[in-house]
XYZ file of C-alpha atoms in Angstrom:
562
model
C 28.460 -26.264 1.361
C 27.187 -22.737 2.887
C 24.510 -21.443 1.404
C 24.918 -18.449 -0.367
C 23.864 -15.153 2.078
C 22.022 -12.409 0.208
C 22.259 -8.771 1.336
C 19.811 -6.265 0.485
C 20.879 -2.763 1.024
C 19.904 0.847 -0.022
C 21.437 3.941 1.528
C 21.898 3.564 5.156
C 25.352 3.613 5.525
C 25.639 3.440 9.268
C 23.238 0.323 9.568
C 24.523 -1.433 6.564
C 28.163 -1.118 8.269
C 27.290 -2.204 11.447
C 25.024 -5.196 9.881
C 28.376 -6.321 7.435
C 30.471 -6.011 10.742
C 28.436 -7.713 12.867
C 28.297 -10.646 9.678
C 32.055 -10.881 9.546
C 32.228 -11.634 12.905
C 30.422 -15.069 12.122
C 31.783 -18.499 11.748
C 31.810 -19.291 8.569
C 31.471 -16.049 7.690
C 35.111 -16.449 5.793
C 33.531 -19.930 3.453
C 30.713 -18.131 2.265
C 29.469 -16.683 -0.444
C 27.843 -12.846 -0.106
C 25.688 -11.218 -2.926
C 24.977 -7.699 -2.006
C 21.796 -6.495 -3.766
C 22.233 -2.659 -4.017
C 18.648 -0.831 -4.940
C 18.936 2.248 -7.789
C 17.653 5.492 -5.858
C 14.446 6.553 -5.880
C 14.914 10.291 -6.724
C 17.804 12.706 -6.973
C 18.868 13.119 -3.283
C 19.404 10.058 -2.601
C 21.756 9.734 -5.305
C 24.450 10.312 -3.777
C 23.819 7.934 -0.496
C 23.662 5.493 -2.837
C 27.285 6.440 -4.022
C 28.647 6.929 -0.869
C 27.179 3.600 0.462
C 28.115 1.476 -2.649
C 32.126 3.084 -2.210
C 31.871 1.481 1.327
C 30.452 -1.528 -0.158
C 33.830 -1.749 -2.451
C 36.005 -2.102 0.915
C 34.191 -4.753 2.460
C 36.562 -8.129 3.005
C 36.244 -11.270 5.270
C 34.116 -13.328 3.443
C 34.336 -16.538 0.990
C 33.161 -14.326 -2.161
C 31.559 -11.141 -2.468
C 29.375 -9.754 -5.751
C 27.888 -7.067 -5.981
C 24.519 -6.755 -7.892
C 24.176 -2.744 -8.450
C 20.612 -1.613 -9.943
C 20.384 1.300 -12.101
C 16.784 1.744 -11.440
C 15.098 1.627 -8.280
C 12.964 -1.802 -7.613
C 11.504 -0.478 -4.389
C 12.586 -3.287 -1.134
C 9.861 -5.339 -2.182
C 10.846 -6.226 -5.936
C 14.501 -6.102 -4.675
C 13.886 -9.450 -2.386
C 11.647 -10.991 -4.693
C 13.871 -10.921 -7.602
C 17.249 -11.097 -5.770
C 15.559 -14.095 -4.206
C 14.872 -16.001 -6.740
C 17.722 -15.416 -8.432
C 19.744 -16.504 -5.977
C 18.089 -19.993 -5.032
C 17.855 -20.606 -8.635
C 21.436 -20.617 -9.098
C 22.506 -22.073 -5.482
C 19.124 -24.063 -4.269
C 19.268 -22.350 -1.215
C 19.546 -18.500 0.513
C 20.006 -16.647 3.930
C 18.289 -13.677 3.505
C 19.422 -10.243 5.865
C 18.149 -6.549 4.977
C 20.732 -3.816 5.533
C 19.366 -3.137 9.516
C 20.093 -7.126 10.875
C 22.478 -7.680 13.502
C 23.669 -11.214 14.051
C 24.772 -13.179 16.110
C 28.397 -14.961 15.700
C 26.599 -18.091 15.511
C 24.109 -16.881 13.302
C 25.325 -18.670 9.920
C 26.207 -22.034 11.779
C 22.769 -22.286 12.961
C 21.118 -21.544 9.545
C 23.329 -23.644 7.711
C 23.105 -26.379 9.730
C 19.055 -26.087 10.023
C 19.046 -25.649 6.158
C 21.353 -29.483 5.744
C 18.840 -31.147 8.465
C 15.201 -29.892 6.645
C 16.376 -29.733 3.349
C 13.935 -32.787 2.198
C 11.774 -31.832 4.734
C 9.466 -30.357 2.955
C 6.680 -28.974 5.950
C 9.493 -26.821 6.741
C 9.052 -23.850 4.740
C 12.025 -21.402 6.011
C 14.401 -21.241 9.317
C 14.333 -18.118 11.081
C 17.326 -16.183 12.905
C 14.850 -13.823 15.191
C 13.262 -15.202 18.587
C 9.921 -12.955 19.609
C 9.900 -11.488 22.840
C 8.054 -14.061 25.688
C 8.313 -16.797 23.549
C 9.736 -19.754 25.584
C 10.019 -22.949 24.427
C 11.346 -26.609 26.372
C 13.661 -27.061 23.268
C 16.505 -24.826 21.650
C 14.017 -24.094 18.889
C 10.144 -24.638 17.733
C 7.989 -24.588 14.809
C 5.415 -21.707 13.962
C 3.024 -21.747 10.895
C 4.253 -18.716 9.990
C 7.102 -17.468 7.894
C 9.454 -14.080 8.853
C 11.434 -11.404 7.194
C 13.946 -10.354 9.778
C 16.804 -12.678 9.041
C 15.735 -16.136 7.304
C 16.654 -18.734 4.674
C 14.818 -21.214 2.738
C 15.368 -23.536 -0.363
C 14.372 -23.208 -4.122
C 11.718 -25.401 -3.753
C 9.950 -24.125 -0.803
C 10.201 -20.469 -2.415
C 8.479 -21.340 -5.094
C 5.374 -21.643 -3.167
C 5.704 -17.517 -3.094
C 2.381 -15.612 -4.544
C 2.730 -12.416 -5.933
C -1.034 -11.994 -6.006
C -2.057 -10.479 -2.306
C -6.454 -10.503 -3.598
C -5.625 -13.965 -4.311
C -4.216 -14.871 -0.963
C -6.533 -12.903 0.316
C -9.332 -14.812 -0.992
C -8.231 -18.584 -0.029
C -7.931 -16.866 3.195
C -11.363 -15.786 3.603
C -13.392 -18.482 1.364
C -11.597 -21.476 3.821
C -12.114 -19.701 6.697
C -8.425 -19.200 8.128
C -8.619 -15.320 8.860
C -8.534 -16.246 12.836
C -5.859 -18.901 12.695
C -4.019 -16.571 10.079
C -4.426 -13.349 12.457
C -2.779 -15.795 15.706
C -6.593 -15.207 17.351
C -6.897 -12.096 16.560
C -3.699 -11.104 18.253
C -2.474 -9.533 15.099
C -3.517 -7.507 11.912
C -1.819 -9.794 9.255
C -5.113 -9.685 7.385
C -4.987 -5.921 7.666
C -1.627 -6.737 6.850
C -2.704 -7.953 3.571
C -5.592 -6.162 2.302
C -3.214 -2.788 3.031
C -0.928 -4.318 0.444
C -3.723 -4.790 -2.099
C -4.688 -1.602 -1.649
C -0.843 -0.086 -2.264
C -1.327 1.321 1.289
C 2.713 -0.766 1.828
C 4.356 -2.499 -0.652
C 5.329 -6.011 1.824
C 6.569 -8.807 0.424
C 6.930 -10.230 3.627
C 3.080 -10.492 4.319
C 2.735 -12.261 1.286
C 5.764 -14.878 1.853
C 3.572 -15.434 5.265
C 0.334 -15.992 3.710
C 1.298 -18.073 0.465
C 3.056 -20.377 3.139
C 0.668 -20.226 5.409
C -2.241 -21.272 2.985
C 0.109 -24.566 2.214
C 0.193 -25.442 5.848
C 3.810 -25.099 6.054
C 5.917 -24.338 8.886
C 9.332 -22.163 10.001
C 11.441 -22.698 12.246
C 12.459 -20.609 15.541
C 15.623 -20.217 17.779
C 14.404 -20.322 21.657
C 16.920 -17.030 22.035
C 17.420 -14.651 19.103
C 20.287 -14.624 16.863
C 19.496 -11.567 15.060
C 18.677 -8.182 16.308
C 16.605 -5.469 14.081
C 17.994 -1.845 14.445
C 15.806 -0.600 11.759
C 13.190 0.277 14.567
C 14.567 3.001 15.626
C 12.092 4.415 12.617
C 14.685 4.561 9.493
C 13.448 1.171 8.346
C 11.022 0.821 5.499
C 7.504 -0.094 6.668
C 9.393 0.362 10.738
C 8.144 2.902 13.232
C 9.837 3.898 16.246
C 8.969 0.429 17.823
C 11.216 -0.794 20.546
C 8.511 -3.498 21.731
C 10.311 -6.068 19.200
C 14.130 -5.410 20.748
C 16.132 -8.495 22.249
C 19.043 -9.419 23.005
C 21.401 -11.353 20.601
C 22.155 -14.464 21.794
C 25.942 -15.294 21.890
C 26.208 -19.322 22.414
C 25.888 -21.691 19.916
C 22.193 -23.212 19.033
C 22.458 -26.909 18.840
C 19.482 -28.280 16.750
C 16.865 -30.266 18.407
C 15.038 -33.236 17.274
C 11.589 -31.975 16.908
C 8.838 -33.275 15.989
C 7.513 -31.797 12.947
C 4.392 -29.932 14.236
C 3.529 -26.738 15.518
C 4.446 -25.885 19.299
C 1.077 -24.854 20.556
C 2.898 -23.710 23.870
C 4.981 -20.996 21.646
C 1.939 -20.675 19.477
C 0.179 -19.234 22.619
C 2.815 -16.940 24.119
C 3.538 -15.489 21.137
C -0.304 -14.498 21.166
C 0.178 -13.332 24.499
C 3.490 -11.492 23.508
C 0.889 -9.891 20.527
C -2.009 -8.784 23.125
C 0.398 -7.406 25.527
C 2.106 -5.232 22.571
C -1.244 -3.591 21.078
C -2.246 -2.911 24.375
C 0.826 -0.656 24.997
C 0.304 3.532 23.698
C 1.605 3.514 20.121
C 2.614 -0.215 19.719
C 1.451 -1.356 16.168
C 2.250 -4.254 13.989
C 6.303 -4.132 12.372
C 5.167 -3.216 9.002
C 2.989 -0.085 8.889
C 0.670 1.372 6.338
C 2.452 4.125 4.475
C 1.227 6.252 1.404
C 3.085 5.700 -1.640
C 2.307 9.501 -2.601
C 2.447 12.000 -0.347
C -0.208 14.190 -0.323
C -0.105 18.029 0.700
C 0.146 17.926 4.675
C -2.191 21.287 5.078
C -4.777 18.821 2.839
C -4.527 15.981 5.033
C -4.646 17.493 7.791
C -7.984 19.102 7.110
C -9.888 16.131 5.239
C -8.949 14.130 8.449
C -10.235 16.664 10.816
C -13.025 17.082 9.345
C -13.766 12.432 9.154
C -12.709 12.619 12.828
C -14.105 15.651 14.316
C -17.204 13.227 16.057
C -18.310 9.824 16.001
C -21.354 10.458 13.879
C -19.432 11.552 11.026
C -18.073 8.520 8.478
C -18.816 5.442 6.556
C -21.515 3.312 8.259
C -22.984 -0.117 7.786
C -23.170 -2.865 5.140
C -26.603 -2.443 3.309
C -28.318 -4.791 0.699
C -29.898 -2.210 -1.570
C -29.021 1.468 -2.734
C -32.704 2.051 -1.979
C -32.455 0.708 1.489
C -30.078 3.457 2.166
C -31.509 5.842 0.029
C -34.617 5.869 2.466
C -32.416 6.788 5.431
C -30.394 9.595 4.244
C -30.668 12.768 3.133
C -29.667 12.223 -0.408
C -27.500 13.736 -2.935
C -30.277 16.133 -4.651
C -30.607 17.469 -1.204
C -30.480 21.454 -1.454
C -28.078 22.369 1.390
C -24.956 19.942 -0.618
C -25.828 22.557 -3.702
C -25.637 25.874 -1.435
C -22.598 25.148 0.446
C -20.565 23.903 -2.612
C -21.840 27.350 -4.671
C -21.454 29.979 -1.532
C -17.457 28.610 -1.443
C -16.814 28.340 -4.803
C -18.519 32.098 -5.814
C -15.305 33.176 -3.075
C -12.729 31.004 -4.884
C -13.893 32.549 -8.549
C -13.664 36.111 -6.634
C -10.003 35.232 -5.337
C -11.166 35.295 -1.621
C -10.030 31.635 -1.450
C -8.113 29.424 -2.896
C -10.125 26.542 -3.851
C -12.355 24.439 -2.561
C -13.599 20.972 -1.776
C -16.634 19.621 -1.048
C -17.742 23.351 0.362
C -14.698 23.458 2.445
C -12.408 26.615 1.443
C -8.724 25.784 1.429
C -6.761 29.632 1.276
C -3.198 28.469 0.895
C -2.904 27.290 -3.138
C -2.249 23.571 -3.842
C -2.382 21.703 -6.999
C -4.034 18.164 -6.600
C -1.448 16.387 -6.696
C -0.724 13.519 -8.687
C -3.703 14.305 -10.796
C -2.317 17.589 -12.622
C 0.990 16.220 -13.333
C -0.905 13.510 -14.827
C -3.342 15.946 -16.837
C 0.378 18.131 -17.577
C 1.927 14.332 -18.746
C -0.950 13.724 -21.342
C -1.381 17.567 -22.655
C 2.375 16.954 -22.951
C 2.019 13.994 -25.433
C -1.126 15.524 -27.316
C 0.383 18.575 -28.853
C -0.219 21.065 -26.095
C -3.505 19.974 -25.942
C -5.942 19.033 -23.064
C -10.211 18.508 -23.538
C -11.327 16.954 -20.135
C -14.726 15.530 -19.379
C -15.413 15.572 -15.845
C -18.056 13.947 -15.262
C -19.882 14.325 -11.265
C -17.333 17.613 -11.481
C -19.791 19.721 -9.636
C -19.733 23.161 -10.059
C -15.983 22.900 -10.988
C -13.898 22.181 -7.524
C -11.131 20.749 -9.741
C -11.335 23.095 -12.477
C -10.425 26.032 -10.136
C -7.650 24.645 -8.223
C -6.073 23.092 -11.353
C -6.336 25.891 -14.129
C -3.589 27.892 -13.586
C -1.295 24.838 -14.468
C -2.906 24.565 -17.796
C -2.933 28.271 -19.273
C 0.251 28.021 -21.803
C -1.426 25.187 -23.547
C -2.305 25.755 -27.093
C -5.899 24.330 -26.247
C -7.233 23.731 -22.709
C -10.841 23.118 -21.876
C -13.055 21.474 -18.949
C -16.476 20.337 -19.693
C -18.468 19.297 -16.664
C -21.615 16.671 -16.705
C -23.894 17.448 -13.811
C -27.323 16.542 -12.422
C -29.913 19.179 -12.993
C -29.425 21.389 -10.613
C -25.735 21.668 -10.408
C -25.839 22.251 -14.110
C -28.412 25.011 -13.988
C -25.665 26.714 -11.035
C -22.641 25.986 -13.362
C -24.281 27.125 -16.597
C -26.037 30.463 -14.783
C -22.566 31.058 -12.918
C -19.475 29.657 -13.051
C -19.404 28.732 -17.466
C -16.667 30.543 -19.027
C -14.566 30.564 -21.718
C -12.975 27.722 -20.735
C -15.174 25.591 -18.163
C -18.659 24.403 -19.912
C -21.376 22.535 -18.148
C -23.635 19.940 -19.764
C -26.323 17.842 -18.735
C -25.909 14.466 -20.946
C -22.354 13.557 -22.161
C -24.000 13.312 -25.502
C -24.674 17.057 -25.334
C -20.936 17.384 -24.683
C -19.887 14.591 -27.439
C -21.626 16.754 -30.041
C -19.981 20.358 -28.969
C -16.428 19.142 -28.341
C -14.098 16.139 -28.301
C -12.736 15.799 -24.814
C -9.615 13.289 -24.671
C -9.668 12.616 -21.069
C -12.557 11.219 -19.168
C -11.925 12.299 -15.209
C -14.204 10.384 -12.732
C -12.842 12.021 -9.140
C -14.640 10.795 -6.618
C -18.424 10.276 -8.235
C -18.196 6.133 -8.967
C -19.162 6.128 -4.628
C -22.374 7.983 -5.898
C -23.889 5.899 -8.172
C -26.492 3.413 -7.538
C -24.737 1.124 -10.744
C -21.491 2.168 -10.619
C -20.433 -0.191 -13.037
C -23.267 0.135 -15.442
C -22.578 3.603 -15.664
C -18.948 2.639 -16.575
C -19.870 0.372 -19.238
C -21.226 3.090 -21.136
C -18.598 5.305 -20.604
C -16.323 2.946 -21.605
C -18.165 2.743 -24.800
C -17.235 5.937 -25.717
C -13.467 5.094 -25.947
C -12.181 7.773 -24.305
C -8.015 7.684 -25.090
C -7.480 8.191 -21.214
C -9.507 7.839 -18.053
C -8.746 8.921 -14.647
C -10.136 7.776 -11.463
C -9.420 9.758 -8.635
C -10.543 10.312 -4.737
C -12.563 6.552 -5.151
C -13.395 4.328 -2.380
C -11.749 1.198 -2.936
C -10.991 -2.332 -0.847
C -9.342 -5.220 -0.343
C -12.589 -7.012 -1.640
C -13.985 -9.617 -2.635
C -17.235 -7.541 -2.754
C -18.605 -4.134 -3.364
C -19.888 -3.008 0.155
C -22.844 -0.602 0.086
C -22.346 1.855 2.999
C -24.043 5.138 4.092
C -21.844 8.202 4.183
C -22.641 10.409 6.664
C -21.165 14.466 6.257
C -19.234 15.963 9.545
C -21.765 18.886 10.402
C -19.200 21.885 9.952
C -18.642 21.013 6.042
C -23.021 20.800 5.624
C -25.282 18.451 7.240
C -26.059 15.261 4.911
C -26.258 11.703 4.490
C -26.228 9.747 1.034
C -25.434 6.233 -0.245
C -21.971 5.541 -0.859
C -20.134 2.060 -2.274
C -16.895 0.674 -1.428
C -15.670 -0.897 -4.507
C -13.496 -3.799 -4.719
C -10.245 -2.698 -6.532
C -9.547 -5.965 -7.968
C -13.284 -6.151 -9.617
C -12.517 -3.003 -10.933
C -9.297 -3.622 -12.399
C -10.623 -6.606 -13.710
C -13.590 -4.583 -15.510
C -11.088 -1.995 -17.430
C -8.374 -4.680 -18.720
C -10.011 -5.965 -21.712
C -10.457 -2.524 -23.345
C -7.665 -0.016 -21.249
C -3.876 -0.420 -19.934
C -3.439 0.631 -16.668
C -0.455 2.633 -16.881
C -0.332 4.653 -13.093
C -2.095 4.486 -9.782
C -1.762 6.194 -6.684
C -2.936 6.886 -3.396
C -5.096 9.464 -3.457
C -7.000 12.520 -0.654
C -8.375 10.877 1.498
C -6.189 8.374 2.768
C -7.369 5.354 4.590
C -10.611 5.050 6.449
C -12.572 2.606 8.797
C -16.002 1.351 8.049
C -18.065 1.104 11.207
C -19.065 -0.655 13.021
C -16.383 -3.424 12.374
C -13.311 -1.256 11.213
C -12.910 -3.136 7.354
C -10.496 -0.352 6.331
C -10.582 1.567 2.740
C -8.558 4.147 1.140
C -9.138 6.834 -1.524
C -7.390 5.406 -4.829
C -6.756 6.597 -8.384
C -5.364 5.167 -11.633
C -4.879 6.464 -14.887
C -5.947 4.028 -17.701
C -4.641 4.795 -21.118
C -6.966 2.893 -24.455
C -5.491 -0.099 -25.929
């Protein structure tokens, strides 16, 4: 019997059309079962693509039997495969997988149906492919990669079930057994990267994943010597696809007869598929298929300026991988340096006197922008506490957030922002900048005792401290009803990586010790006592610790008390 061929669309009409068309045209195509796996839009204008796509859907014929699996809400392409998946081989034992951008060959389905009957109890054999890389020549009509693909594949029930949701704990075996060269093809690729961007929410691939988790059981897919599918999602309208023409081929239009292999990997493919992999990053703009992309997207006129500023020279950035915060203490400038204070108060006296718009991190921004996601989320929680919002923001400086943010706050019945500062910036804040709203303390005792903030805001400060999660231990022992962490640090892991931070010149000329926490350490160290209930990419975006390049990005979450 065929196995059953799932169909994963959105609301590219044109591409889903000429994928179904190109499907018809199959063998087989008129014995076989198609699910069509239709994702609920992701906001209001894509409402109606979604309409006008799933009215096409209604008209398609040519085929065994056709469902139609319709969400209401949107699962985002990643939860949409994983679930449609495994629904699907739980019901059938077995799946061809296509995304809505797949053109096949008309011997596409014979070949995968007859590959899926010949290593169904073959159990090395994790999946059987439909796309042939570029350069990759083998002596036999197909050959077997330890690796596993996304653009047009099937697999069985069993062998899907060796799927990991968990990307840190993938990410781990990888590391602890040593595989990150084997896994990366020599170094020829940036699966790792891969990975560690979809810890970090930086893409959202299932794909990288279903590589690693089969990867880690030693398992192998199977390849067509010429390509019986063709991706036209990279002409830059696929998800996680940039304009990317490096990965074109043609289809192949003759029928693959299955060879007799022996179950191993081809070492000969192995190594011109490396080749094919050098060749492409050396080309101008030629990147891995799936692409970091930020799940939020920030203000361009902000991005554009924070990067500017991290690229403007090579001095400028995150350096180095240090054993002790007093290590790097001794080689920087230091926090409590005076110049940090003078710069930050100069700009912000302009933003209190409406010269500017706001500012960050002494930089004056003059075109008004809320910081977004973190005063919806402030707007969310004042909405569900009467009208009400008492923020503690503790590291808040002189008030950087305060100013940009208050004007979205002043029809609340109660609004008020009390700021926890060193010394000095306290002295500034308390002398200058204290009003009737904004109040500066030096010990959150001092605040404790005056008011009853609700929401404990930690934007970018965790970096700064030499115990980072010491200091959060007693915050968290103040039980706080919400906590935000915005503009951190975070990676892949499995460490905390102690780095020194070096200022660009034109913002004010300083050095200080900065960490680069390990999300999943802490995640781990809020879940006993908060709910994480929304996180985000935040300012910032990615960056590159030198000298070796282990990237980071600038997260945030919103925890809510259990």
């Amino acid at each position: 019997m065929n196995a059953p061929i799932a169909l994963f669309v959105y609301n590219r009409l044109d591409h889903t059309q000429r994928t179904v068309e190109s499907l018809k045209k199959n063998i087989g195509a008129d014995q076989s079962t198609l699910l069509i796996f239709s994702d609920g839009p992701k906001n209001k204008s894509d409402f109606e693509k979604i309409k006008i796509l799933r009215e096409y859907l209604k008209t398609i014929s040519g085929f065994g039997e056709i469902n139609f699996i319709e969400r209401e809400k949107n699962l985002g392409l990643a939860e949409s495969i994983i679930t449609g998946v495994t629904e699907v081989v739980n019901q059938f034992g077995k799946i061809i997988v296509l995304e809505d951008d797949m053109l096949t060959s008309p011997y596409f389905l014979t070949f995968m149906n007859e590959a899926l009957d010949k290593y169904e109890h073959e159990t090395k054999v994790c999946a059987i492919h439909g796309y042939a890389y570029p350069e990759v020549k083998s002596a036999f009509f197909q050959y077997f990669l330890r690796m596993s693909d996304c653009w047009g594949w099937a697999t069985w029930q069993d062998r899907w079930a060796l799927f990991q949701r968990d990307g840190y704990e993938l990410l781990t075996q990888i590391t602890n057994q040593k595989l990150v060269e084997l896994f990366d093809f020599e170094g020829s690729a940036n699966y790792l990267q891969m990975l560690k961007e979809q810890i970090l929410g930086l893409n959202n691939s299932w794909a990288i994943r279903w590589y690693a988790s089969t990867f880690l059981k030693n398992k192998l897919g199977l390849f067509p010597s010429k390509s019986l599918v063709r991706n036209i999602g990279t002409d830059g309208s696929g998800q996680h696809c940039q304009m990317d023409h490096s990965m074109d081929i043609d289809l192949s239009h003759e029928k693959m007869i299955l060879s007799d292999l022996s179950i191993t990997e081809d070492q000969t493919a192995r190594k011109q598929l490396i080749n094919f992999f050098n060749e492409k990053i050396k080309s101008p703009g030629m990147l891995d298929k799936i692409k970091k992309y930020p799940v939020y997207l920030l203000p361009k006129i902000l991005i554009k300026k924070i990067r500017n500023f991290i690229l403007e020279n090579d001095k400028a950035g995150y350096f180095g991988n240090y054993r002790s915060w007093e290590e790097v203490k001794n080689i920087s400038t230091g926090y409590e340096h005076n110049t940090i204070l003078n710069a930050v108060e100069k700009s912000l006296q302009k933003v209190k006197r409406g010269k500017a718009a706001f500012e960050r991190d002494s930089v004056l921004f003059y075109q008004h922008e809320y910081s977004q996601p973190l005063t919806q989320i402030l707007k969310d929680i004042a909405g569900s506490n009467s009208s009400r919002l008492s923020v503690l923001d503790f590291g808040g400086s002189l008030g950087s957030l305060y100013y940009q943010n208050k004007n979205a706050f002043s029809n609340l019945d109660l609004f008020e922002w009390c700021i926890v500062e060193q010394d000095s910036f306290f002295l500034a804040g308390k002398k200058q900048f204290e009003d009737g709203v904004l109040h500066f303390y030096r010990h959150i005792s001092d605040c404790l005792n005056d008011r009853r903030p609700d929401v404990l805001l930690l934007s970018s400060v965790l970096s700064y401290l030499e115990n980072p999660f010491h200091t959060l231990e007693s915050l968290l022992a103040y039980n706080f009803k919400w906590i935000i962490i915005d503009r951190t640090l975070l990676m892949a892991g499995p460490q905390n990586r102690l780095t020194l931070q070096k200022v660009p010149p034109s913002i004010y000329d300083a050095s200080y010790p900065c960490w680069i926490i390990c999300q999943n350490l802490l995640l781990n160290f809020f879940a006993k006592q908060y709910n994480l209930k929304y996180q985000f990419n935040a300012l910032g975006g990615v960056i590159k610790i030198k000298p070796d390049h282990e990237i980071a990005a600038f997260k945030g979450f919103l925890f809510e008390h259990k």
